[in-house]
Amino acid sequence: MHQPDPPPAPKPLRADAARNRAKLLAAATELFGERGLDAPLEEIARRAGVSIGTLYNHFPSREAFWEAIFPARLAALEQLTETALAAPDAWDGFVAYLEGLFALQAEDQGLNDAVAQRFRAAGEVEQACNRGFRHAELLIQRARDSGQLRPDFEAADLVTLSWAMSQVIRESMETAPDAWRRCLAFFLDGLRTGAAHPIEVPPLPQGQPGEVTRSR
Amino acid sequence: MHQPDPPPAPKPLRADAARNRAKLLAAATELFGERGLDAPLEEIARRAGVSIGTLYNHFPSREAFWEAIFPARLAALEQLTETALAAPDAWDGFVAYLEGLFALQAEDQGLNDAVAQRFRAAGEVEQACNRGFRHAELLIQRARDSGQLRPDFEAADLVTLSWAMSQVIRESMETAPDAWRRCLAFFLDGLRTGAAHPIEVPPLPQGQPGEVTRSR
DNA sequence: AAGTAAGTTGAGGCATGCCTCAATTTAACG
DNA sequence: CGTTAAATTGAGGCATGCCTCAACTTACTT
């Protein structure tokens, strides 16, 4: 009887390797945050003070970086959802969630790109996305049930909204970093039950449940 | 006394040159429309059945193409504004304008990119943008005065909205080409006077009046 | 039909960015 | 220490896309 090999033994790194890996991760986090998911890998290496070869040694692809970086971000998001779900008022919780989400995007171009569909999630990241999306659905449900969020607002509409805000954030980041808040405020006023007028167009068809991401 | 040299004599082209120019313009319009303002010039040349050298002979820069292409698009927009201003109901006119604008963007990735700030207008194009923007201001004014558009919606907010919609359009174009209409409907419901809640954040600071465009 | 200016061509130089791998350096272990 | 496997290095190959220019072709003039 052999062990059910739990995690397949991530053998220990040599000291220098571990150091370099950490520097690369820091540099990548920083650069993706500043310049988005397309930031050149060569500059990440430069910023980490490491050769391009070493970079590829640790992270064989751009996606490998994402997989190493996003879980932390997504955890912050999950945290945010918890808090929002715990808010005494359903509408307030819903609003707090949106504001928190977009504030995160505004702080991190990489996350903003991710939300704006500029990468294809897989594996661990995909799982986390799905979880996050399902939680957001709860929030929406709750706000709808309380009678404050218009009944025709669906989870899929959250995706569209995120796309929209991502561009506002991207464009205004430097000149007017709070512009997205104003835009969101207008939008939110349209989401209140009292404001609702009938809408003809159906929501986005969602592929898999929680499919927030597709190749660009 | 010398003539006030009206247009500085755009000397006639040789027959083949004129033909090639036309083919290039057609190809560029098509490709920019399909793939956005970053479409490779070499493919434009290929599609026009002309060498890259000839392309540069006629249009020494990417911007030269834009200057040749956009006036026509902007004219369509101007037309749209006329119509909207002539609408019997101010709100309906306002809505028709927005729908028309975004429909144009949805038909043409290049225009969509332009609206989303992905190029720097100059000269003739800039003039046209300014005119267009001033007309849009009239529309907004009119809708506000009629008491249907909330009083705190300003022309600068139109810019933000365009950014927002440009991303929705870009992302949904292939899978759900009408998605932007639904998003816009939500947003519009927030723009009605009745829906308005106070907003803290000020509108975008506009640089020059009508400054819709900045280098990316 | 010949002459010539106008127009066309595409190879090739430049830059950026991805990625590989043979040679070298270095941490870690006995 | 000395050995060796692990890690690092960076030149260089590849691809894309921009742009130029000397050699060639062609439309128009007389």
Coordinates of N, CA, C and O in Angstrom, one line a residue, chain A residues 7-81:
Chain A
P7 N 0.4 16.4 -1.7 CA 0.9 17.2 -2.7 C 2.2 16.5 -3.2 O 3.0 16.0 -2.4
P8 N 2.5 16.5 -4.5 CA 3.6 15.7 -5.0 C 4.9 16.2 -4.7 O 5.7 16.5 -5.6
A9 N 5.2 16.4 -3.4 CA 6.5 16.7 -2.9 C 7.2 17.8 -3.7 O 8.0 17.6 -4.6
P10 N 6.9 19.1 -3.3 CA 7.6 20.2 -4.0 C 9.0 20.4 -3.5 O 9.3 21.3 -2.7
K11 N 9.9 19.6 -4.0 CA 11.2 19.5 -3.4 C 11.9 20.9 -3.1 O 11.6 21.9 -3.8
P12 N 12.6 20.9 -2.0 CA 13.2 22.2 -1.5 C 14.1 22.9 -2.5 O 14.8 22.2 -3.2
L13 N 14.0 24.2 -2.5 CA 14.8 24.9 -3.4 C 16.2 25.3 -2.8 O 16.3 25.4 -1.5
R14 N 17.2 25.4 -3.6 CA 18.4 25.9 -3.1 C 18.2 27.3 -2.6 O 17.3 28.0 -3.1
A15 N 19.1 27.8 -1.7 CA 18.9 29.1 -1.1 C 18.8 30.2 -2.1 O 17.9 31.0 -2.1
D16 N 19.8 30.2 -3.1 CA 19.8 31.3 -4.1 C 18.5 31.2 -4.9 O 17.9 32.2 -5.3
A17 N 18.1 30.0 -5.2 CA 16.9 29.8 -6.1 C 15.7 30.4 -5.4 O 14.9 31.1 -6.0
A18 N 15.6 30.1 -4.1 CA 14.4 30.6 -3.4 C 14.5 32.1 -3.4 O 13.4 32.8 -3.6
R19 N 15.6 32.7 -3.1 CA 15.7 34.2 -3.1 C 15.3 34.7 -4.4 O 14.5 35.7 -4.5
N20 N 15.9 34.2 -5.5 CA 15.5 34.7 -6.8 C 14.0 34.6 -7.2 O 13.4 35.5 -7.7
R21 N 13.5 33.4 -6.8 CA 12.1 33.2 -7.0 C 11.3 34.3 -6.4 O 10.4 34.9 -7.0
A22 N 11.6 34.6 -5.1 CA 10.9 35.7 -4.4 C 11.1 37.0 -5.1 O 10.1 37.8 -5.2
K23 N 12.3 37.3 -5.5 CA 12.5 38.6 -6.1 C 11.7 38.7 -7.4 O 11.1 39.8 -7.7
L24 N 11.7 37.6 -8.2 CA 10.9 37.6 -9.4 C 9.4 37.8 -9.1 O 8.8 38.6 -9.8
L25 N 8.9 37.2 -8.1 CA 7.5 37.3 -7.8 C 7.2 38.7 -7.4 O 6.2 39.3 -7.9
A26 N 8.1 39.3 -6.6 CA 7.8 40.7 -6.2 C 7.9 41.6 -7.4 O 7.0 42.4 -7.6
A27 N 8.9 41.4 -8.2 CA 9.0 42.3 -9.4 C 7.7 42.1 -10.3 O 7.2 43.1 -10.8
A28 N 7.3 40.9 -10.5 CA 6.2 40.6 -11.4 C 4.9 41.3 -10.8 O 4.2 41.9 -11.5
T29 N 4.7 41.1 -9.5 CA 3.5 41.7 -8.9 C 3.5 43.2 -9.1 O 2.5 43.8 -9.5
E30 N 4.7 43.8 -8.9 CA 4.8 45.2 -9.1 C 4.5 45.6 -10.5 O 3.7 46.5 -10.8
L31 N 5.2 45.0 -11.4 CA 5.1 45.4 -12.8 C 3.7 45.1 -13.4 O 3.2 46.0 -14.1
F32 N 3.2 44.0 -13.1 CA 1.9 43.7 -13.6 C 0.9 44.7 -13.0 O -0.1 45.1 -13.7
G33 N 1.1 45.0 -11.8 CA 0.2 46.0 -11.1 C 0.3 47.4 -11.8 O -0.7 48.0 -11.9
E34 N 1.5 47.7 -12.2 CA 1.7 49.1 -12.8 C 1.2 49.1 -14.3 O 0.6 50.1 -14.7
R35 N 1.6 48.0 -15.0 CA 1.5 48.1 -16.4 C 0.6 47.1 -17.1 O 0.4 47.1 -18.3
G36 N -0.1 46.3 -16.3 CA -1.0 45.4 -16.8 C -0.4 44.0 -17.2 O 0.8 43.8 -17.1
L37 N -1.2 43.1 -17.6 CA -0.8 41.7 -17.8 C 0.1 41.5 -19.0 O 0.7 40.5 -19.1
D38 N 0.3 42.5 -19.8 CA 1.1 42.4 -21.0 C 2.5 42.9 -20.7 O 3.4 42.9 -21.6
A39 N 2.8 43.3 -19.5 CA 4.2 43.8 -19.2 C 5.2 42.9 -19.7 O 5.1 41.6 -19.5
P40 N 6.3 43.4 -20.3 CA 7.3 42.5 -20.8 C 8.1 41.7 -19.7 O 8.5 42.3 -18.7
L41 N 8.2 40.4 -20.0 CA 8.9 39.6 -19.0 C 10.3 40.0 -18.8 O 10.9 39.9 -17.7
E42 N 10.9 40.5 -19.9 CA 12.3 40.9 -19.7 C 12.5 42.0 -18.7 O 13.5 42.1 -18.0
E43 N 11.5 42.9 -18.6 CA 11.6 43.9 -17.6 C 11.4 43.4 -16.2 O 12.0 43.9 -15.3
I44 N 10.6 42.4 -16.1 CA 10.4 41.8 -14.8 C 11.8 41.2 -14.3 O 12.2 41.5 -13.2
A45 N 12.4 40.5 -15.3 CA 13.8 40.0 -14.9 C 14.7 41.1 -14.5 O 15.4 41.0 -13.5
R46 N 14.7 42.2 -15.3 CA 15.6 43.3 -15.0 C 15.3 43.8 -13.6 O 16.2 44.0 -12.8
R47 N 14.0 44.1 -13.4 CA 13.7 44.7 -12.1 C 14.0 43.7 -10.9 O 14.3 44.2 -9.8
A48 N 14.0 42.5 -11.2 CA 14.3 41.5 -10.1 C 15.8 41.4 -10.0 O 16.3 40.7 -9.1
G49 N 16.6 41.9 -10.9 CA 18.0 41.8 -10.9 C 18.5 40.4 -11.1 O 19.4 39.9 -10.5
V50 N 17.9 39.8 -12.2 CA 18.1 38.4 -12.5 C 18.1 38.3 -14.0 O 17.5 39.1 -14.7
S51 N 18.7 37.3 -14.5 CA 18.7 37.2 -15.9 C 17.4 36.6 -16.5 O 16.7 35.9 -15.7
I52 N 17.2 36.8 -17.7 CA 16.0 36.3 -18.4 C 15.9 34.8 -18.3 O 14.8 34.2 -18.1
G53 N 17.1 34.2 -18.3 CA 17.1 32.7 -18.3 C 16.6 32.2 -16.9 O 15.8 31.3 -16.8
T54 N 17.0 32.9 -15.9 CA 16.5 32.5 -14.5 C 15.0 32.7 -14.4 O 14.3 31.9 -13.8
L55 N 14.5 33.8 -15.0 CA 13.1 34.0 -15.0 C 12.4 32.8 -15.6 O 11.5 32.2 -15.0
Y56 N 12.9 32.3 -16.8 CA 12.2 31.2 -17.4 C 12.4 29.9 -16.6 O 11.6 29.0 -16.7
N57 N 13.5 29.9 -15.9 CA 13.7 28.7 -15.1 C 12.6 28.6 -14.0 O 12.1 27.5 -13.8
H58 N 12.3 29.7 -13.4 CA 11.3 29.6 -12.4 C 9.8 29.7 -12.9 O 8.9 29.0 -12.3
F59 N 9.6 30.5 -13.9 CA 8.3 30.6 -14.4 C 8.3 30.4 -15.9 O 8.5 31.4 -16.6
P60 N 8.0 29.2 -16.3 CA 8.2 28.9 -17.7 C 7.2 29.7 -18.7 O 7.4 29.6 -19.9
S61 N 6.3 30.4 -18.1 CA 5.4 31.1 -19.0 C 4.8 32.3 -18.3 O 4.8 32.3 -17.0
R62 N 4.2 33.2 -19.0 CA 3.6 34.3 -18.4 C 2.4 33.8 -17.5 O 2.2 34.4 -16.4
E63 N 1.8 32.8 -17.9 CA 0.6 32.3 -17.2 C 1.1 31.8 -15.8 O 0.4 31.9 -14.8
A64 N 2.3 31.2 -15.8 CA 2.8 30.7 -14.5 C 2.9 31.8 -13.5 O 2.6 31.6 -12.3
F65 N 3.3 33.0 -13.9 CA 3.3 34.1 -13.0 C 1.9 34.4 -12.5 O 1.7 34.6 -11.3
W66 N 1.0 34.4 -13.4 CA -0.4 34.7 -13.0 C -0.9 33.8 -11.9 O -1.5 34.1 -10.9
E67 N -0.6 32.5 -12.2 CA -1.1 31.5 -11.3 C -0.4 31.7 -9.9 O -1.0 31.3 -8.9
A68 N 0.8 32.2 -9.9 CA 1.4 32.4 -8.6 C 0.9 33.7 -7.9 O 1.0 33.8 -6.7
I69 N 0.5 34.6 -8.7 CA 0.1 35.9 -8.2 C -1.4 36.0 -7.8 O -1.7 36.5 -6.7
F70 N -2.2 35.5 -8.7 CA -3.6 35.8 -8.5 C -4.3 35.2 -7.2 O -5.2 35.9 -6.7
P71 N -3.9 34.1 -6.8 CA -4.6 33.5 -5.6 C -4.7 34.5 -4.5 O -5.7 34.7 -3.9
A72 N -3.6 35.3 -4.3 CA -3.6 36.2 -3.2 C -4.7 37.3 -3.4 O -5.5 37.7 -2.6
R73 N -4.7 37.8 -4.7 CA -5.7 38.8 -5.0 C -7.1 38.3 -4.8 O -8.0 39.0 -4.3
L74 N -7.3 37.1 -5.3 CA -8.6 36.6 -5.3 C -9.0 36.3 -3.8 O -10.2 36.4 -3.5
A75 N -8.1 36.1 -3.0 CA -8.4 35.9 -1.6 C -9.0 37.2 -1.0 O -10.0 37.2 -0.3
A76 N -8.3 38.3 -1.4 CA -8.8 39.6 -1.0 C -10.2 39.8 -1.4 O -11.1 40.3 -0.7
L77 N -10.5 39.4 -2.6 CA -11.8 39.5 -3.1 C -12.8 38.7 -2.3 O -13.9 39.1 -2.0
E78 N -12.4 37.5 -2.0 CA -13.3 36.6 -1.2 C -13.6 37.2 0.1 O -14.7 37.2 0.6
Q79 N -12.5 37.8 0.7 CA -12.7 38.5 2.0 C -13.8 39.6 1.8 O -14.7 39.7 2.6
L80 N -13.6 40.3 0.7 CA -14.5 41.4 0.4 C -16.0 40.9 0.4 O -16.9 41.5 0.9
T81 N -16.1 39.8 -0.3 CA -17.5 39.2 -0.4 C -18.1 38.8 1.0 O -19.2 39.1 1.2

